[in-house]
Amino acid sequence: MGRNHQPANSPVGNDQLSVDFLETLRRSELLSPEDIASIVRSEHLTAASDPKDIAKVFINRQQLTLFQANQLLHGQSRGFFIDHYKLREILGTGGMGWVYIAEPRGAPQGTRERVAIKVLSDHIKHDVGLRARFELEARAGLQLQHDNIVKTLQYGQSDDLYGEVPFMVMEFVEGINLQDLMRLRHGPLPWRQAVDCIRQAADGLQHAHERGMVHRDIKPTNLLISRDGTVKILDFGLALLQHDHQSEFSLAMIFGHQCLGTDDYIAPEQTYNSHTVDGRADIYSLGCTFYHILTGTVPYPLARTQQKIEAHRFTQFPAVRDLVPEVPEELARILARMVTKLPEERYATAADVSAALAPFCQRDEIEFDFAEILKLRANEARKRLQAARPSSRSNQSSSALKPSGVSVPALPQGVVETRLPADTTPRKSGVALPQPVDPNEAIHKHPGFHSDAISVDYPHLRLVEQVKLMLVPVPEGPSIPLNRERMVIGRTQEAAIRLDSPRVSSKHALLSLDGQWWRISDLNSRNGLRVNGVATTDQLLWPGDRISIADQFHFVLQEVARPNKHWSLWSIVFASVLAILIFAAASYWMR
């Protein structure tokens, strides 16, 4: 594998294009020297020809894809191969890694033997926790073989110049997720088609549940649909595996809380403790997904995650027929039973859900231009990369070759959401946080921390009594209590938490108390903000969350240990009783 497995990561002007495109192509090993020479002779190309014109010739001859040509134009001769697979196009990108369309090395360009390959991005591939989640998803996928689940074919590690890179080979599905489908339709799905999508997902979930797995993150973006209407479940990265306590412990260490899932679709019991749920939690999330694709809106379209969680726990689920009157009453009752608050009142199994939905199904073919979908995903990737790693050249064109208006590809994970509307609502659910920092508690000093880059402003202001949390620098450093309702992180002297580095913006991020919840927000910083390795602009926080500022300063949010107040109370009671006994004894002997 080459030096970089991910696309060029900075915008490049025409003056920076590969001077000798043919030499870069030769070094890439994408084509044999004989194939290159044959095209050069037939098209009368020379090293002096315009690099973009040469690239277009190879694209038109279907010897290179647009992704490959753009990489070559930026001087990238490495990174086109993972194990024995050749990368063709970007299929998706997200917070953890890249997903590519690939084909076996040596196969003719354009062969139908395509697969999807998911790779951890370079900047997090050495993160032990995120690698554990990646491996969990792969191991879960390898155990599942069902027509309604995207198949995982291989999990392995490939070497680059900087160490091992985990990758996952999956079946390639030429499709879009249900959220994208609603976006293309400019509205919800016809109700019979929606029923068929949910029934298929229920069949896939039944297969997973029978093998001791709970998905824990069913939502429209994790359901992929192909042109013939087949639905497949994606992303088992948060799966609960029966008898696999080590993986569950790893997830708890990574995310540091008891609640995993997505706030718009999470089951009530999962908001309390996601480690003890069963398949009925997936049925609830599937019901919320059903409601969404029927109505075009989430069940509880509230502004804050805390409000959504409380609604899932205590607010009556909205009636689907209020928004979609044509839905039959019996079908509305099926949906209502899927989303009851108490698990024991829901369907017992996903197979029961499938059987109940079967009479209402209608399979329809789906129309979409997959080539256009790939273009949108390439643009989405470029935007994510620019957001994560802003460049001083951001005003320049970020595309070397634009035959169809496609820009240079860019950043990481799953079969992604393509050009969805901007959503600043945090994707994580929340839980009520523990008790606050003791006002008189000393800041704990970690031995061995010698950096002078971090300094903290501790004015004697009113402490926040609802939350008892602190930031702990990684690897080691003095802990920082969250003792104000608003704490700016930045390089300026006025920042409550000062980070002395040119990579940090003057006002980089804001920690704020949102009711009884802590939140971190990016303040239009230059080099970004990450929570648990995922780029974010606004995020609710949990004890155990890992916060990265400018990919340079790293913190873990921890609960502060509290003194045992009950012991102090019992000490007072004991002392009082002892004093009474002594006084009584003295009075007796004095008589």
Coordinates of C-alpha atoms in Angstrom, one line a residue:
M1 CA 0.0 0.0 0.0
G2 CA 1.2 3.5 -0.8
R3 CA 2.1 6.4 1.5
N4 CA -1.4 7.8 1.6
H5 CA -4.6 5.9 1.1
Q6 CA -6.8 9.0 1.1
P7 CA -7.3 11.7 -1.5
A8 CA -5.2 14.8 -1.9
N9 CA -6.0 17.0 1.1
S10 CA -5.5 20.5 0.0
P11 CA -6.7 22.7 -2.8
V12 CA -4.2 23.0 -5.7
G13 CA -4.0 25.6 -8.4
N14 CA -3.1 24.8 -12.0
D15 CA 0.5 25.9 -11.4
Q16 CA 0.8 22.9 -9.0
L17 CA -0.4 20.2 -11.3
S18 CA 1.8 17.3 -12.0
V19 CA 4.5 18.5 -14.5
D20 CA 4.8 15.1 -16.0
F21 CA 1.4 13.4 -15.8
L22 CA 2.6 10.3 -17.7
E23 CA 5.5 9.7 -15.4
T24 CA 3.2 10.0 -12.3
L25 CA 0.8 7.6 -14.0
R26 CA 3.7 5.1 -14.6
R27 CA 4.8 5.3 -11.0
S28 CA 1.2 4.7 -9.8
E29 CA 1.0 1.2 -11.4
L30 CA -2.6 1.8 -12.2
L31 CA -1.8 0.8 -15.8
S32 CA 0.9 -1.3 -17.3
P33 CA 3.7 0.5 -19.2
E34 CA 2.5 -1.3 -22.3
D35 CA -1.1 0.1 -22.0
I36 CA 0.2 3.6 -21.3
A37 CA 2.5 3.4 -24.3
S38 CA -0.3 2.1 -26.6
I39 CA -2.6 5.0 -25.7
V40 CA 0.2 7.6 -25.9
R41 CA 1.0 6.4 -29.5
S42 CA -2.6 6.2 -30.7
E43 CA -3.4 9.6 -29.2
H44 CA -0.1 11.3 -30.2
L45 CA 0.6 12.4 -26.6
T46 CA 3.8 13.8 -25.3
A47 CA 5.2 14.8 -21.9
A48 CA 4.8 18.4 -23.0
S49 CA 1.0 18.0 -23.5
D50 CA -1.3 19.7 -21.0
P51 CA -1.7 17.4 -18.0
K52 CA -5.4 17.9 -17.9
D53 CA -5.8 17.0 -21.6
I54 CA -3.8 13.8 -21.1
A55 CA -5.9 12.9 -18.1
K56 CA -9.1 13.5 -20.1
V57 CA -7.8 11.1 -22.8
F58 CA -7.3 8.3 -20.3
I59 CA -10.8 9.0 -18.8
N60 CA -12.5 9.0 -22.2
R61 CA -10.7 5.7 -23.0
Q62 CA -12.1 4.3 -19.6
Q63 CA -8.6 3.6 -18.4
L64 CA -8.8 6.0 -15.5
T65 CA -11.7 7.2 -13.3
L66 CA -12.1 10.9 -12.4
F67 CA -11.0 10.2 -8.9
Q68 CA -7.8 8.5 -10.1
A69 CA -7.1 11.2 -12.6
N70 CA -7.5 14.0 -10.1
Q71 CA -5.1 12.3 -7.7
L72 CA -2.5 11.9 -10.4
L73 CA -2.9 15.5 -11.5
H74 CA -2.1 16.5 -7.9
G75 CA 1.1 14.5 -8.1
Q76 CA -0.2 11.6 -6.1
S77 CA 1.3 8.4 -7.4
R78 CA 0.7 6.3 -4.3
G79 CA -2.5 5.3 -2.4
F80 CA -4.4 3.6 -5.2
F81 CA -4.1 0.1 -3.8
I82 CA -5.2 -1.5 -0.5
D83 CA -4.2 -5.1 -0.1
H84 CA -4.9 -6.7 -3.6
Y85 CA -7.6 -4.1 -4.4
K86 CA -7.4 -1.1 -6.8
L87 CA -9.4 2.0 -5.7
R88 CA -11.7 3.4 -8.3
E89 CA -14.0 6.0 -6.8
I90 CA -15.0 7.6 -3.4
L91 CA -18.2 6.0 -2.3
G92 CA -18.5 7.8 1.0
T93 CA -16.8 9.8 3.7
G94 CA -17.4 10.5 7.4
G95 CA -15.8 11.1 10.7
M96 CA -13.8 7.8 11.0
G97 CA -12.7 6.9 7.5
W98 CA -13.1 6.6 3.8
V99 CA -15.3 4.2 1.7
Y100 CA -14.1 3.5 -1.8
I101 CA -15.4 1.5 -4.8
A102 CA -12.6 -0.9 -5.6
E103 CA -11.9 -3.9 -7.8
P104 CA -9.4 -6.7 -7.6
R105 CA -5.9 -5.7 -8.7
G106 CA -5.2 -6.8 -12.2
A107 CA -8.8 -6.9 -13.2
P108 CA -9.6 -4.9 -16.4
Q109 CA -10.7 -1.3 -15.6
G110 CA -14.5 -1.2 -15.4
T111 CA -15.0 -4.8 -14.4
R112 CA -18.2 -5.7 -12.6
E113 CA -16.3 -7.4 -9.8
R114 CA -16.5 -4.3 -7.6
V115 CA -16.5 -4.1 -3.8
A116 CA -16.7 -1.4 -1.2
I117 CA -13.6 -0.9 1.0
K118 CA -13.8 1.1 4.2
V119 CA -10.5 2.4 5.6
L120 CA -9.7 4.4 8.8
S121 CA -8.5 7.9 7.9
D122 CA -4.8 8.6 8.6
H123 CA -5.3 11.0 11.4
I124 CA -7.1 8.5 13.6
K125 CA -5.7 5.1 12.5
H126 CA -3.4 5.1 15.6
D127 CA -6.3 5.8 17.9
V128 CA -6.8 2.6 19.9
G129 CA -10.4 3.3 20.8
L130 CA -11.6 4.2 17.3
R131 CA -9.8 1.2 15.9
A132 CA -11.6 -1.0 18.4
R133 CA -15.0 0.4 17.2
F134 CA -13.9 -0.2 13.6
E135 CA -12.9 -3.8 14.4
L136 CA -16.2 -4.3 16.2
E137 CA -18.1 -3.3 13.1
A138 CA -16.1 -5.7 10.9
R139 CA -16.4 -8.6 13.3
A140 CA -20.1 -8.1 13.6
G141 CA -20.5 -7.9 9.8
L142 CA -18.5 -11.1 9.2
Q143 CA -21.1 -13.0 11.3
L144 CA -24.1 -11.8 9.2
Q145 CA -25.1 -13.3 5.9
H146 CA -28.5 -12.0 4.9
D147 CA -29.9 -10.3 1.7
N148 CA -31.1 -7.3 3.8
I149 CA -27.7 -6.6 5.4
V150 CA -24.7 -5.3 3.6
K151 CA -22.2 -8.2 3.7
T152 CA -18.8 -7.8 5.1
L153 CA -16.4 -10.0 3.1
Q154 CA -13.0 -9.4 4.7
Y155 CA -11.3 -7.6 7.6
G156 CA -7.6 -7.0 7.4
Q157 CA -4.7 -4.7 7.8
S158 CA -2.4 -3.3 5.2
D159 CA 0.9 -1.6 5.7
D160 CA 1.9 1.9 4.6
L161 CA 5.0 3.8 5.4
Y162 CA 3.6 4.9 8.8
G163 CA 2.3 1.5 10.1
E164 CA -0.7 -0.8 9.8
V165 CA -4.0 0.5 8.3
P166 CA -7.2 -1.4 9.1
F167 CA -9.6 -1.9 6.3
M168 CA -12.9 -3.7 5.7
V169 CA -14.1 -5.2 2.4
M170 CA -17.9 -5.1 1.9
E171 CA -20.2 -6.0 -0.9
F172 CA -20.7 -3.0 -3.2
V173 CA -24.3 -1.9 -3.5
E174 CA -25.2 0.6 -6.2
G175 CA -27.8 2.5 -4.0
I176 CA -28.6 5.4 -1.8
N177 CA -29.8 5.6 1.8
L178 CA -33.4 6.4 2.6
Q179 CA -32.6 9.9 3.8
D180 CA -31.0 10.6 0.4
L181 CA -34.1 9.1 -1.4
M182 CA -36.4 11.4 0.5
R183 CA -34.1 14.3 -0.5
L184 CA -34.2 13.3 -4.2
R185 CA -38.0 13.0 -4.0
H186 CA -38.4 16.3 -2.1
G187 CA -40.6 14.5 0.4
P188 CA -41.5 11.3 2.1
L189 CA -42.0 7.9 0.4
P190 CA -45.4 6.5 -0.8
W191 CA -46.8 4.6 2.2
R192 CA -46.8 1.2 0.5
Q193 CA -43.2 1.6 -0.6
A194 CA -42.3 2.8 2.9
V195 CA -43.9 -0.3 4.4
D196 CA -41.8 -2.5 2.1
C197 CA -38.6 -0.8 3.1
I198 CA -39.3 -1.3 6.8
R199 CA -40.4 -4.9 6.4
Q200 CA -37.1 -5.7 4.6
A201 CA -35.2 -4.0 7.4
A202 CA -37.1 -6.0 10.0
D203 CA -36.1 -9.2 8.1
G204 CA -32.4 -8.1 8.3
L205 CA -32.7 -7.2 12.0
Q206 CA -34.3 -10.6 12.8
H207 CA -31.2 -12.3 11.3
A208 CA -28.9 -10.1 13.4
H209 CA -31.0 -10.6 16.6
E210 CA -31.0 -14.4 16.1
R211 CA -27.2 -14.2 16.2
G212 CA -27.1 -12.3 19.4
M213 CA -26.6 -8.8 18.0
V214 CA -28.5 -5.5 18.6
H215 CA -27.8 -2.8 16.0
R216 CA -28.5 0.2 18.3
D217 CA -28.4 2.8 15.6
I218 CA -31.2 2.1 13.1
K219 CA -32.1 5.2 11.2
P220 CA -32.8 6.3 7.5
T221 CA -29.1 6.9 6.7
N222 CA -28.3 3.3 7.8
L223 CA -30.8 1.8 5.4
L224 CA -29.5 1.5 1.8
I225 CA -31.9 1.0 -1.1
S226 CA -30.9 -0.2 -4.6
R227 CA -32.7 0.4 -7.9
D228 CA -34.8 -2.8 -7.6
G229 CA -36.1 -1.7 -4.2
T230 CA -33.9 -4.0 -2.1
V231 CA -33.1 -2.6 1.3
K232 CA -29.9 -3.4 3.2
I233 CA -28.8 -2.4 6.7
L234 CA -25.5 -0.6 7.1
D235 CA -23.0 0.2 9.9
F236 CA -22.8 -2.2 12.8
G237 CA -20.2 0.0 14.5
L238 CA -22.4 0.4 17.6
A239 CA -23.7 -3.2 17.6
L240 CA -24.2 -5.0 21.0
L241 CA -22.7 -8.5 20.7
Q242 CA -24.1 -11.1 23.0
H243 CA -21.3 -12.5 25.3
D244 CA -18.8 -10.1 23.9
H245 CA -18.1 -8.1 27.1
Q246 CA -14.7 -6.9 25.9
S247 CA -16.1 -5.1 22.9
E248 CA -18.8 -3.5 25.0
F249 CA -16.2 -2.4 27.5
S250 CA -14.1 -0.9 24.6
L251 CA -17.1 1.1 23.4
A252 CA -17.8 2.4 27.0
M253 CA -14.1 3.4 27.2
I254 CA -14.3 5.2 23.9
F255 CA -17.5 7.1 24.4
G256 CA -17.5 7.2 28.2
H257 CA -21.3 6.9 28.8
Q258 CA -24.1 4.4 29.0
C259 CA -26.1 5.8 26.1
L260 CA -25.3 5.0 22.5
G261 CA -27.5 5.8 19.5
T262 CA -29.0 8.7 17.5
D263 CA -31.3 11.1 19.4
D264 CA -34.1 11.2 16.8
Y265 CA -34.5 7.4 16.8
I266 CA -33.3 6.1 20.1
A267 CA -35.4 3.8 22.2
P268 CA -36.4 5.1 25.7
E269 CA -34.6 2.3 27.5
Q270 CA -31.5 2.8 25.5
T271 CA -31.3 6.4 26.8
Y272 CA -30.9 5.0 30.3
N273 CA -28.5 2.2 29.6
S274 CA -27.6 1.0 26.1
H275 CA -25.5 -1.9 27.4
T276 CA -28.6 -3.9 28.6
V277 CA -31.0 -3.5 25.7
D278 CA -32.3 -6.2 23.4
G279 CA -33.8 -6.4 19.9
R280 CA -36.9 -4.5 21.0
A281 CA -34.8 -1.3 21.1
D282 CA -34.1 -1.8 17.4
I283 CA -37.8 -2.3 16.8
Y284 CA -38.5 1.1 18.4
S285 CA -35.7 2.8 16.3
L286 CA -37.2 1.1 13.2
G287 CA -40.6 2.5 14.1
C288 CA -39.2 6.0 14.4
T289 CA -37.5 5.5 11.0
F290 CA -40.9 4.3 9.6
Y291 CA -42.6 7.4 10.9
H292 CA -39.9 9.6 9.3
I293 CA -40.1 8.1 5.8
L294 CA -43.9 8.2 5.9
T295 CA -44.2 11.8 7.1
G296 CA -40.9 13.4 6.1
T297 CA -40.2 14.5 9.7
V298 CA -38.7 12.9 12.8
P299 CA -41.2 12.0 15.6
Y300 CA -39.9 14.7 17.9
P301 CA -38.6 17.7 15.9
L302 CA -37.2 19.5 18.9
A303 CA -34.3 21.9 19.1
R304 CA -32.2 20.2 21.8
T305 CA -31.1 16.6 22.3
Q306 CA -32.1 16.7 25.9
Q307 CA -35.7 17.6 24.8
K308 CA -35.7 14.8 22.3
I309 CA -34.6 12.3 24.9
E310 CA -37.2 13.4 27.4
A311 CA -39.8 13.1 24.6
H312 CA -38.8 9.6 23.8
R313 CA -39.1 8.7 27.5
F314 CA -42.3 10.4 28.4
T315 CA -44.2 12.1 25.5
Q316 CA -46.9 10.2 23.6
F317 CA -45.7 9.2 20.1
P318 CA -47.3 11.4 17.4
A319 CA -50.1 9.8 15.4
V320 CA -49.0 9.1 11.8
R321 CA -52.4 9.6 10.4
D322 CA -52.5 13.2 11.5
L323 CA -49.8 13.9 8.8
V324 CA -50.6 11.1 6.4
P325 CA -54.4 10.4 6.5
E326 CA -54.2 7.8 3.7
V327 CA -52.3 5.4 5.9
P328 CA -54.7 2.6 6.9
E329 CA -55.7 2.5 10.6
E330 CA -54.4 -1.0 11.0
L331 CA -51.0 0.1 9.7
A332 CA -51.0 3.0 12.1
R333 CA -51.7 0.6 14.9
I334 CA -48.7 -1.5 13.9
L335 CA -46.5 1.5 13.9
A336 CA -47.9 2.6 17.3
R337 CA -47.1 -0.8 18.8
M338 CA -43.5 -0.6 17.4
V339 CA -42.9 2.6 19.4
T340 CA -44.5 2.1 22.7
K341 CA -42.4 3.3 25.6
L342 CA -42.3 -0.1 27.4
P343 CA -40.3 -2.8 25.5
E344 CA -42.7 -5.6 26.8
E345 CA -45.6 -3.8 25.0
R346 CA -43.8 -3.8 21.6
Y347 CA -43.6 -6.7 19.1
A348 CA -41.5 -9.4 20.7
T349 CA -39.4 -9.9 17.6
A350 CA -38.5 -8.2 14.3
A351 CA -40.0 -11.3 12.6
D352 CA -43.4 -10.4 14.2
V353 CA -43.0 -6.8 12.8
S354 CA -42.3 -8.2 9.3
A355 CA -45.3 -10.5 9.4
A356 CA -47.6 -7.7 10.5
L357 CA -46.4 -5.4 7.7
A358 CA -46.4 -8.0 4.9
P359 CA -50.0 -7.4 3.7
F360 CA -49.4 -3.7 3.1
C361 CA -46.1 -4.0 1.1
Q362 CA -45.5 -2.9 -2.4
R363 CA -42.1 -3.1 -4.0
D364 CA -41.3 -0.4 -6.5
E365 CA -38.2 0.3 -8.6
I366 CA -36.2 3.4 -7.6
E367 CA -34.9 5.8 -10.1
F368 CA -31.6 7.7 -9.5
D369 CA -28.4 8.5 -11.4
F370 CA -25.7 6.7 -9.5
A371 CA -23.0 8.6 -11.4
E372 CA -24.5 11.9 -10.1
I373 CA -24.7 10.4 -6.6
L374 CA -20.9 9.7 -6.8
K375 CA -20.3 13.3 -7.9
L376 CA -22.3 14.6 -5.0
R377 CA -20.4 12.4 -2.6
A378 CA -17.1 13.6 -4.0
N379 CA -18.2 17.2 -3.4
E380 CA -19.4 16.3 0.1
A381 CA -16.0 14.8 0.8
R382 CA -14.2 17.9 -0.4
K383 CA -16.4 20.1 1.8
R384 CA -15.8 17.9 4.8
L385 CA -12.1 18.0 4.3
Q386 CA -12.0 21.8 3.9
A387 CA -14.1 22.1 7.1
A388 CA -11.8 19.8 9.0
R389 CA -8.5 21.2 7.6
P390 CA -9.1 24.8 6.3
S391 CA -6.5 26.0 3.9
S392 CA -5.1 29.5 3.2
R393 CA -5.8 28.6 -0.5
S394 CA -9.5 28.1 0.1
N395 CA -10.4 30.8 -2.4
Q396 CA -8.7 28.8 -5.2
S397 CA -10.3 26.1 -7.2
S398 CA -10.0 22.8 -5.4
S399 CA -10.5 20.8 -8.6
A400 CA -7.8 20.0 -11.1
L401 CA -10.1 18.4 -13.5
K402 CA -13.8 19.2 -13.8
P403 CA -15.3 17.5 -16.8
S404 CA -18.6 17.2 -15.0
G405 CA -18.2 19.8 -12.3
V406 CA -16.7 17.3 -9.8
S407 CA -14.1 18.6 -7.4
V408 CA -11.1 16.8 -5.9
P409 CA -12.3 14.2 -3.5
A410 CA -11.7 14.4 0.2
L411 CA -12.4 12.9 3.8
P412 CA -13.7 9.6 5.7
Q413 CA -16.5 6.7 6.6
G414 CA -19.6 4.7 5.8
V415 CA -22.0 4.9 2.9
V416 CA -22.6 8.5 3.6
E417 CA -25.4 11.0 3.7
T418 CA -25.1 12.9 0.4
R419 CA -25.7 16.7 0.4
L420 CA -28.3 16.5 3.2
P421 CA -29.5 19.8 4.7
A422 CA -27.3 21.4 7.2
D423 CA -28.1 20.0 10.7
T424 CA -26.5 21.5 13.7
T425 CA -28.3 19.1 16.1
P426 CA -25.8 16.9 17.9
R427 CA -26.1 13.3 16.7
K428 CA -25.5 11.9 20.2
S429 CA -28.1 11.5 22.8
G430 CA -27.6 12.9 26.3
V431 CA -27.9 11.8 29.9
A432 CA -28.2 13.9 33.0
L433 CA -24.7 14.6 34.2
P434 CA -23.3 13.9 37.7
Q435 CA -22.8 16.3 40.6
P436 CA -20.6 19.4 40.2
V437 CA -17.1 20.2 41.2
D438 CA -16.5 20.9 44.9
P439 CA -15.7 24.7 45.1
N440 CA -12.8 24.0 47.5
E441 CA -11.4 21.0 45.8
A442 CA -7.7 21.4 44.7
I443 CA -6.8 20.9 41.1
H444 CA -5.2 17.5 40.8
K445 CA -1.7 17.6 39.3
H446 CA -0.7 14.6 37.1
P447 CA 3.0 13.7 37.5
G448 CA 5.1 13.8 34.4
F449 CA 3.2 16.6 32.7
H450 CA 5.7 19.3 31.7
S451 CA 4.0 21.2 29.0
D452 CA 3.6 24.9 29.4
A453 CA 1.2 25.2 26.5
I454 CA -2.0 24.9 28.6
S455 CA -3.0 27.5 31.1
V456 CA -6.3 28.0 32.8
D457 CA -8.1 31.0 34.2
Y458 CA -9.7 30.3 37.6
P459 CA -11.5 33.5 38.7
H460 CA -13.6 33.2 41.9
L461 CA -16.9 33.2 40.2
R462 CA -20.1 31.4 41.1
L463 CA -19.6 27.7 40.5
V464 CA -22.1 25.7 38.5
E465 CA -23.8 23.4 41.0
Q466 CA -25.4 21.1 38.5
V467 CA -22.3 19.5 37.1
K468 CA -19.2 18.0 38.7
L469 CA -16.9 17.5 35.7
M470 CA -13.4 18.3 34.7
L471 CA -11.2 18.2 31.6
V472 CA -8.1 16.1 31.8
P473 CA -5.3 16.7 29.2
V474 CA -4.0 13.7 27.4
P475 CA -1.6 12.1 27.9
E476 CA -1.2 13.9 31.3
G477 CA -1.6 17.3 32.8
P478 CA -3.4 19.3 35.4
S479 CA -7.1 18.7 35.4
I480 CA -9.4 21.7 34.5
P481 CA -12.7 21.9 36.5
L482 CA -15.7 23.1 34.6
N483 CA -16.5 25.8 37.1
R484 CA -18.2 28.5 34.9
E485 CA -21.3 28.4 32.8
R486 CA -19.3 29.6 29.7
M487 CA -15.6 28.8 29.2
V488 CA -13.9 29.9 26.0
I489 CA -11.0 27.8 24.8
G490 CA -8.4 29.6 22.7
R491 CA -5.1 31.4 22.3
T492 CA -6.2 34.8 23.5
Q493 CA -5.4 36.0 27.1
E494 CA -9.1 36.4 27.8
A495 CA -9.8 32.7 27.2
A496 CA -10.7 30.7 30.3
I497 CA -8.6 27.8 28.9
R498 CA -5.6 29.1 27.1
L499 CA -3.7 26.9 24.6
D500 CA -0.4 28.3 23.5
S501 CA -0.1 27.2 19.8
P502 CA -0.4 29.0 16.5
R503 CA -2.7 26.2 15.3
V504 CA -5.3 27.3 17.9
S505 CA -7.5 30.2 17.0
S506 CA -7.8 33.2 19.4
K507 CA -11.3 32.0 20.3
H508 CA -11.4 28.4 19.2
A509 CA -14.3 26.7 21.0
L510 CA -16.8 27.4 23.7
L511 CA -17.8 25.1 26.6
S512 CA -21.2 26.1 27.9
L513 CA -23.8 24.8 30.3
D514 CA -27.0 24.0 28.4
G515 CA -29.5 23.6 31.2
Q516 CA -28.0 20.6 33.0
W517 CA -26.0 19.5 30.0
W518 CA -22.5 20.6 28.9
R519 CA -22.0 21.4 25.3
I520 CA -18.9 22.3 23.2
S521 CA -19.2 24.6 20.1
D522 CA -16.7 25.5 17.5
L523 CA -16.2 29.3 17.2
N524 CA -15.3 29.3 13.5
S525 CA -11.8 28.1 14.3
R526 CA -9.1 27.6 11.7
N527 CA -8.2 24.0 12.5
G528 CA -11.4 22.6 13.8
L529 CA -12.8 20.7 16.8
R530 CA -13.3 16.9 17.2
V531 CA -15.2 14.9 19.8
N532 CA -14.3 11.2 19.9
G533 CA -12.3 11.6 16.7
V534 CA -15.3 13.1 14.7
A535 CA -15.2 16.6 13.4
T536 CA -18.1 18.7 14.9
T537 CA -19.3 22.2 15.2
D538 CA -21.7 21.7 18.1
Q539 CA -21.9 18.7 20.4
L540 CA -23.4 17.7 23.7
L541 CA -20.8 16.2 26.0
W542 CA -20.7 13.1 28.2
P543 CA -18.3 12.0 30.9
G544 CA -15.6 10.1 29.0
D545 CA -15.8 12.1 25.8
R546 CA -12.5 12.8 24.1
I547 CA -12.1 16.4 22.9
S548 CA -9.4 17.4 20.4
I549 CA -8.6 21.1 19.7
A550 CA -6.9 21.7 16.3
D551 CA -5.8 18.0 16.3
Q552 CA -3.0 19.1 18.7
F553 CA -4.5 19.4 22.2
H554 CA -6.5 16.4 23.6
F555 CA -8.7 16.2 26.7
V556 CA -10.9 13.6 28.3
L557 CA -14.1 14.8 30.1
Q558 CA -14.2 13.1 33.5
E559 CA -16.5 13.0 36.5
V560 CA -14.9 14.4 39.6
A561 CA -14.7 11.9 42.5
R562 CA -16.9 13.1 45.4
P563 CA -16.3 12.7 49.1
N564 CA -18.6 10.3 50.9
K565 CA -21.0 12.7 52.6
H566 CA -22.9 9.9 54.2
W567 CA -19.8 9.0 56.2
S568 CA -19.6 12.5 57.5
L569 CA -23.2 12.4 58.6
W570 CA -22.8 9.1 60.4
S571 CA -19.7 10.4 62.1
I572 CA -21.7 13.3 63.5
V573 CA -24.5 10.9 64.7
F574 CA -22.0 8.6 66.3
A575 CA -20.2 11.4 68.1
S576 CA -23.5 12.8 69.3
V577 CA -24.7 9.4 70.7
L578 CA -21.3 8.9 72.3
A579 CA -21.5 12.3 74.0
I580 CA -25.0 11.6 75.4
L581 CA -23.8 8.3 76.8
I582 CA -20.7 9.9 78.5
F583 CA -22.9 12.6 79.9
A584 CA -25.4 10.0 81.2
A585 CA -22.6 8.0 82.8
A586 CA -21.1 11.0 84.5
S587 CA -24.5 12.1 85.9
Y588 CA -25.0 8.6 87.3
W589 CA -21.7 8.5 89.1
M590 CA -22.0 12.0 90.5
R591 CA -25.2 11.1 92.4

